[in-house]
Amino acid sequence: MSNATNNVMNNVTNEAADLESRYRSWLRWYPRSYRRAHESEILEVLLAGAREGRRRPEPMECLDLVRGGLHARMRPTVPSRDRSAWAAIKLMYLSAAAELATAVVVLATTGDVRSAIVMGDPGYTAARWRAELTGSFAPLVTGAVLAACLCLCLAWVIGRGHRWARAAFALVAGVNLASLLHGLAGGSAVYAQADLFAGITLCLVQLAAVAHLLHPYLPKVAALWGAGPIGPA
Amino acid sequence: MTKRAMQEATFLILTALAGGSRHGYGIITDVAQISGDRVRLRAGTLYSALDRLRLDGLVDVIREEIVDNRLRRYYRLTPEGSRELAAEADRIRSHATTALTRLNAATGTTP
């Protein structure tokens, strides 16, 4: 074999090795467990579809692998036929959006709240207002942001098929509802109606999600209730 | 509840597998051929779709082989996948028939 032929073959081998190594780097967007099961198979597909002489993946291929990797990390793994779980997960995303919207509404309506307080108490000082901001509003907004993150995390965990997270989310929704009722009992609705509207919307969305999450268990609960010694006749 | 229409990529993947079991790259080339080169699936999109279809029980893995030190996995349509594909094909045919009938009526030609 001539030197020229050897050089050509070495170049082809180097190009293929470079391309494979770069594909492997982009495949790191997938979870490790997924790569263990599918990396070799996906590499085979990528290399079979690559044009001869290429050393680098095309930009659209890279984007596709990033999207596929994020999809593998984030997507719910409950089957499509489990419609109540899917509906609940979508409502939980909506709930997270509502929590964030609540935080924005609270921040945007602080002026209304201050005006309402000053109208009722003309001697209300700037120092007391600052104390109110740091003592009440800041924790409220921080809480809403944390609650949004919690909703997203629980939606992800429920999507991965962990049933305990259903109970955890029901607890979160219960705490939110109790907090809303507590606020209403304390007369907070007179300050800013937008806050009240946001709070009620959030609670309704979360209760709808809880209803979907608990829907599969209702027949069992009904059966237990009906079969119980003190069940209704 | 109304069932959502199947995405085109999913429909084409199932159609490719209706012709027999295929490995990943085989599905990509078959989908390109079925769609007249209009749909070129990329690897990430293909495997996201296959994961979802396997989860829903519409396709499964029939065999694996090693070619040039790489795993090649062959997928096939399950009976449930065949039913879903047939139902979707019927739905598309019904819509296409209605569209053509109305177009023909509007232009005064008979189908």
Coordinates of C-alpha atoms in Angstrom, one line a residue:
Chain A
M1 CA 0.0 0.0 0.0
S2 CA 1.4 3.4 -1.0
N3 CA 2.1 6.2 1.5
A4 CA -0.6 8.4 -0.2
T5 CA -3.2 5.6 0.4
N6 CA -2.1 5.3 4.0
N7 CA -2.4 9.0 4.6
V8 CA -6.0 9.0 3.1
M9 CA -7.0 6.1 5.4
N10 CA -5.5 7.8 8.4
N11 CA -7.3 11.0 7.7
V12 CA -10.7 9.2 7.3
T13 CA -10.1 7.3 10.6
N14 CA -9.1 10.6 12.4
E15 CA -12.2 12.4 11.0
A16 CA -14.5 9.6 12.1
A17 CA -12.9 9.5 15.6
D18 CA -13.2 13.3 15.9
L19 CA -16.8 13.2 14.9
E20 CA -17.6 10.3 17.3
S21 CA -15.9 12.1 20.2
R22 CA -17.9 15.3 19.5
Y23 CA -21.1 13.4 19.3
R24 CA -20.3 11.7 22.7
S25 CA -19.7 15.2 24.2
W26 CA -23.2 16.4 23.0
L27 CA -24.8 13.2 24.3
R28 CA -23.7 14.2 27.8
W29 CA -26.9 16.3 27.9
Y30 CA -28.7 13.0 28.4
P31 CA -28.9 11.5 32.0
R32 CA -26.2 9.0 32.8
S33 CA -28.7 6.1 33.1
Y34 CA -30.2 6.9 29.7
R35 CA -26.7 7.0 28.2
R36 CA -25.9 3.6 29.6
A37 CA -28.9 2.1 27.9
H38 CA -29.0 4.1 24.6
E39 CA -25.6 5.9 23.9
S40 CA -24.2 3.2 21.7
E41 CA -27.4 2.9 19.7
I42 CA -27.9 6.7 19.2
L43 CA -24.2 7.0 18.2
E44 CA -24.8 4.4 15.6
V45 CA -27.7 6.4 14.2
L46 CA -25.7 9.7 14.3
L47 CA -22.7 8.2 12.5
A48 CA -24.8 6.4 9.9
G49 CA -26.5 9.7 9.0
A50 CA -23.3 11.8 9.0
R51 CA -21.8 12.9 5.6
E52 CA -18.4 11.5 4.8
G53 CA -15.5 13.7 5.8
R54 CA -17.2 15.6 8.5
R55 CA -15.3 16.2 11.7
R56 CA -18.0 18.2 13.6
P57 CA -21.8 17.7 14.1
E58 CA -24.1 20.1 12.4
P59 CA -25.5 22.9 14.6
M60 CA -29.1 21.6 14.2
E61 CA -27.9 18.1 15.3
C62 CA -26.4 19.6 18.4
L63 CA -29.6 21.5 19.2
D64 CA -31.6 18.3 18.6
L65 CA -29.4 16.4 21.1
V66 CA -29.7 19.2 23.7
R67 CA -33.5 19.1 23.3
G68 CA -33.5 15.3 23.4
G69 CA -31.3 15.3 26.5
L70 CA -33.5 17.9 28.3
H71 CA -36.6 15.9 27.3
A72 CA -35.1 12.7 28.7
R73 CA -34.3 14.5 32.0
M74 CA -37.6 16.5 32.4
R75 CA -40.4 14.5 30.6
P76 CA -43.0 12.7 32.7
T77 CA -42.7 9.0 32.4
V78 CA -46.3 8.3 33.2
P79 CA -48.1 6.7 30.2
S80 CA -50.4 8.9 28.1
R81 CA -53.4 6.8 29.1
D82 CA -53.0 8.0 32.7
R83 CA -55.0 11.1 31.9
S84 CA -55.7 12.2 35.5
A85 CA -51.9 12.3 36.2
W86 CA -51.2 14.3 33.1
A87 CA -54.0 16.7 33.8
A88 CA -52.7 17.1 37.4
I89 CA -49.1 17.7 36.2
K90 CA -50.4 20.5 33.8
L91 CA -52.4 22.1 36.6
M92 CA -49.3 22.0 38.8
Y93 CA -47.3 23.8 36.1
L94 CA -50.2 26.3 36.0
S95 CA -50.1 26.5 39.8
A96 CA -46.4 27.3 39.7
A97 CA -47.1 30.1 37.2
A98 CA -50.0 31.3 39.5
E99 CA -47.6 31.4 42.5
L100 CA -45.1 33.5 40.5
A101 CA -48.0 35.7 39.3
T102 CA -49.1 36.1 43.0
A103 CA -45.6 37.3 43.9
V104 CA -45.7 39.8 41.1
V105 CA -49.2 41.0 42.1
V106 CA -48.1 41.4 45.7
L107 CA -45.1 43.5 44.7
A108 CA -47.2 45.6 42.3
T109 CA -50.0 46.3 44.8
T110 CA -47.9 47.3 47.8
G111 CA -48.8 51.0 47.0
D112 CA -52.5 50.2 47.2
V113 CA -52.0 48.4 50.5
R114 CA -50.1 51.4 51.9
S115 CA -52.7 53.8 50.7
A116 CA -55.5 51.7 52.3
I117 CA -53.5 51.6 55.6
V118 CA -52.8 55.3 55.6
M119 CA -56.5 56.1 54.9
G120 CA -57.5 54.2 58.0
D121 CA -54.6 55.4 60.1
P122 CA -53.3 58.9 59.1
G123 CA -50.5 58.7 61.7
Y124 CA -49.0 55.7 60.0
T125 CA -45.2 56.4 59.7
A126 CA -42.7 55.5 57.0
A127 CA -40.7 53.5 59.5
R128 CA -43.7 51.3 60.3
W129 CA -44.3 50.8 56.6
R130 CA -40.7 49.7 56.1
A131 CA -41.1 47.3 58.9
E132 CA -44.2 46.0 57.3
L133 CA -42.4 45.5 54.0
T134 CA -39.6 43.5 55.5
G135 CA -41.7 41.7 58.1
S136 CA -44.7 40.8 55.9
F137 CA -44.3 41.4 52.2
A138 CA -40.8 40.1 51.7
P139 CA -41.6 36.7 53.4
L140 CA -44.8 36.5 51.3
V141 CA -43.0 37.1 48.0
T142 CA -40.2 34.7 49.0
G143 CA -42.7 32.1 50.0
A144 CA -44.6 32.4 46.7
V145 CA -41.4 31.9 44.7
L146 CA -40.3 29.0 46.9
A147 CA -43.9 27.5 46.6
A148 CA -43.6 27.8 42.7
C149 CA -40.3 25.9 42.8
L150 CA -41.8 23.3 45.1
C151 CA -44.8 22.9 42.7
L152 CA -42.4 22.4 39.8
C153 CA -40.3 19.8 41.7
L154 CA -43.4 17.9 42.8
A155 CA -44.8 17.9 39.3
W156 CA -41.5 16.5 38.1
V157 CA -41.5 13.8 40.8
I158 CA -45.1 12.9 40.2
G159 CA -44.3 12.7 36.4
R160 CA -41.6 10.2 37.3
G161 CA -44.2 7.9 38.9
H162 CA -43.5 8.6 42.6
R163 CA -46.9 8.3 44.3
W164 CA -45.8 9.8 47.6
A165 CA -45.5 13.2 45.9
R166 CA -49.2 13.2 45.3
A167 CA -49.8 13.3 49.1
A168 CA -47.1 15.9 49.4
F169 CA -48.7 18.2 46.9
A170 CA -52.1 17.7 48.5
L171 CA -50.5 18.9 51.7
V172 CA -49.0 22.0 50.0
A173 CA -52.5 22.8 48.5
G174 CA -54.0 22.3 52.0
V175 CA -51.5 24.7 53.5
N176 CA -52.2 27.3 50.8
L177 CA -55.9 27.0 51.3
A178 CA -55.5 27.4 55.1
S179 CA -53.3 30.4 54.6
L180 CA -55.9 32.0 52.3
L181 CA -58.7 31.4 54.7
H182 CA -56.6 32.7 57.6
G183 CA -55.8 35.9 55.6
L184 CA -59.5 36.3 54.8
A185 CA -60.5 35.8 58.5
G186 CA -57.9 38.5 59.3
G187 CA -59.5 41.0 57.0
S188 CA -56.7 41.2 54.5
A189 CA -59.2 41.2 51.6
V190 CA -60.1 44.9 52.3
Y191 CA -56.5 46.0 51.3
A192 CA -56.1 44.9 47.7
Q193 CA -58.7 42.9 45.7
A194 CA -56.0 41.8 43.2
D195 CA -54.2 39.9 46.0
L196 CA -57.5 38.2 46.9
F197 CA -58.2 37.2 43.3
A198 CA -54.7 35.8 42.8
G199 CA -55.0 33.8 46.1
I200 CA -58.4 32.3 45.2
T201 CA -57.3 31.5 41.6
L202 CA -54.2 29.7 43.0
C203 CA -56.2 27.7 45.5
L204 CA -58.8 26.6 42.9
V205 CA -56.0 25.5 40.5
Q206 CA -54.3 23.5 43.2
L207 CA -57.5 21.9 44.4
A208 CA -58.3 20.9 40.8
A209 CA -54.8 19.3 40.6
V210 CA -55.3 17.5 43.9
A211 CA -58.7 16.2 42.7
H212 CA -57.0 14.7 39.6
L213 CA -54.1 13.3 41.7
L214 CA -56.5 11.6 44.1
H215 CA -59.0 10.5 41.5
P216 CA -57.5 7.0 41.0
Y217 CA -57.8 6.3 44.8
L218 CA -61.4 7.5 45.2
P219 CA -63.0 4.1 44.3
K220 CA -60.8 2.4 46.9
V221 CA -61.7 5.0 49.5
A222 CA -65.4 4.7 48.6
A223 CA -65.2 0.9 48.8
L224 CA -63.5 1.1 52.2
W225 CA -66.0 3.6 53.4
G226 CA -68.9 1.5 52.2
A227 CA -67.5 -1.7 53.6
G228 CA -66.6 -0.2 57.0
P229 CA -68.6 -1.1 60.1
I230 CA -69.9 2.4 60.5
G231 CA -70.3 3.2 56.8
P232 CA -73.5 4.6 55.5
A233 CA -76.4 2.1 55.0
Chain B
M1 CA -62.7 13.3 26.5
T2 CA -61.7 13.9 22.8
K3 CA -58.5 12.0 21.8
R4 CA -55.8 14.3 20.5
A5 CA -54.6 13.8 16.9
M6 CA -51.3 12.0 16.6
Q7 CA -48.2 14.1 15.7
E8 CA -47.0 13.7 12.2
A9 CA -43.6 12.3 13.2
T10 CA -45.2 9.7 15.5
F11 CA -47.6 8.7 12.7
L12 CA -44.7 8.3 10.2
I13 CA -42.6 6.3 12.7
L14 CA -45.5 3.9 13.3
T15 CA -46.1 3.7 9.6
A16 CA -42.4 2.8 9.0
L17 CA -42.7 0.1 11.7
A18 CA -46.0 -1.2 10.1
G19 CA -43.7 -2.4 7.2
G20 CA -41.7 -4.6 9.6
S21 CA -39.2 -4.2 12.4
R22 CA -36.5 -1.6 11.9
H23 CA -33.5 -0.2 13.7
G24 CA -33.1 3.5 14.4
Y25 CA -31.4 4.6 11.2
G26 CA -33.7 2.3 9.2
I27 CA -36.7 4.2 10.7
I28 CA -35.1 7.5 9.7
T29 CA -34.5 6.5 6.1
D30 CA -38.0 4.9 5.8
V31 CA -39.7 8.0 7.2
A32 CA -37.8 10.2 4.7
Q33 CA -38.9 7.9 1.9
I34 CA -42.6 7.7 3.0
S35 CA -42.8 11.5 3.3
G36 CA -41.0 12.2 0.0
D37 CA -38.0 13.6 1.9
R38 CA -40.1 16.2 3.6
V39 CA -39.6 14.8 7.1
R40 CA -36.0 14.1 8.1
L41 CA -36.0 12.9 11.6
R42 CA -32.9 13.6 13.7
A43 CA -31.6 11.1 16.3
G44 CA -32.7 13.1 19.4
T45 CA -36.2 13.6 18.0
L46 CA -36.4 9.9 17.0
Y47 CA -35.4 8.6 20.4
S48 CA -37.7 11.0 22.3
A49 CA -40.6 9.7 20.2
L50 CA -39.5 6.0 20.6
D51 CA -39.3 6.5 24.4
R52 CA -42.8 7.8 24.5
L53 CA -44.2 5.1 22.1
R54 CA -42.5 2.4 24.2
L55 CA -43.9 3.9 27.4
D56 CA -47.4 3.9 25.9
G57 CA -47.0 0.3 24.7
L58 CA -47.3 1.1 21.0
V59 CA -43.8 -0.2 20.0
D60 CA -41.3 -2.6 21.6
V61 CA -37.8 -3.9 21.1
I62 CA -37.8 -7.2 19.2
R63 CA -34.0 -7.8 19.1
E64 CA -30.6 -6.4 19.5
E65 CA -27.4 -6.9 17.6
I66 CA -23.8 -5.6 17.7
V67 CA -22.6 -4.1 14.4
D68 CA -19.0 -2.6 14.3
N69 CA -18.9 -2.6 18.2
R70 CA -22.2 -0.6 18.4
L71 CA -25.6 -1.7 19.6
R72 CA -28.3 -1.9 17.0
R73 CA -31.8 -2.2 18.4
Y74 CA -34.8 -3.3 16.3
Y75 CA -38.2 -1.9 17.1
R76 CA -41.6 -3.3 16.1
L77 CA -45.2 -2.3 16.3
T78 CA -47.2 -3.9 19.1
P79 CA -50.9 -5.0 18.5
E80 CA -51.9 -1.8 20.4
G81 CA -49.7 0.2 18.2
S82 CA -51.3 -1.3 15.1
R83 CA -54.7 -0.4 16.4
E84 CA -53.7 3.2 17.2
L85 CA -52.1 3.6 13.7
A86 CA -55.2 2.1 12.0
A87 CA -57.5 4.5 14.0
E88 CA -55.3 7.5 13.1
A89 CA -55.1 6.5 9.4
D90 CA -59.0 6.1 9.3
R91 CA -59.3 9.6 10.9
I92 CA -57.0 11.2 8.4
R93 CA -58.7 9.4 5.5
S94 CA -62.1 10.5 6.7
H95 CA -60.9 14.2 6.9
A96 CA -59.2 13.9 3.5
T97 CA -62.4 12.5 1.9
T98 CA -64.5 15.2 3.3
A99 CA -62.1 17.9 2.1
L100 CA -61.9 16.5 -1.4
T101 CA -65.7 16.0 -1.6
R102 CA -66.3 19.6 -0.6
L103 CA -63.6 20.9 -3.0
N104 CA -65.1 18.9 -5.8
A105 CA -68.6 20.1 -5.0
A106 CA -67.3 23.7 -4.9
T107 CA -65.6 23.4 -8.3
G108 CA -68.6 21.4 -9.8
T109 CA -66.6 18.2 -10.5
T110 CA -67.5 14.7 -9.4
P111 CA -65.0 12.8 -7.3

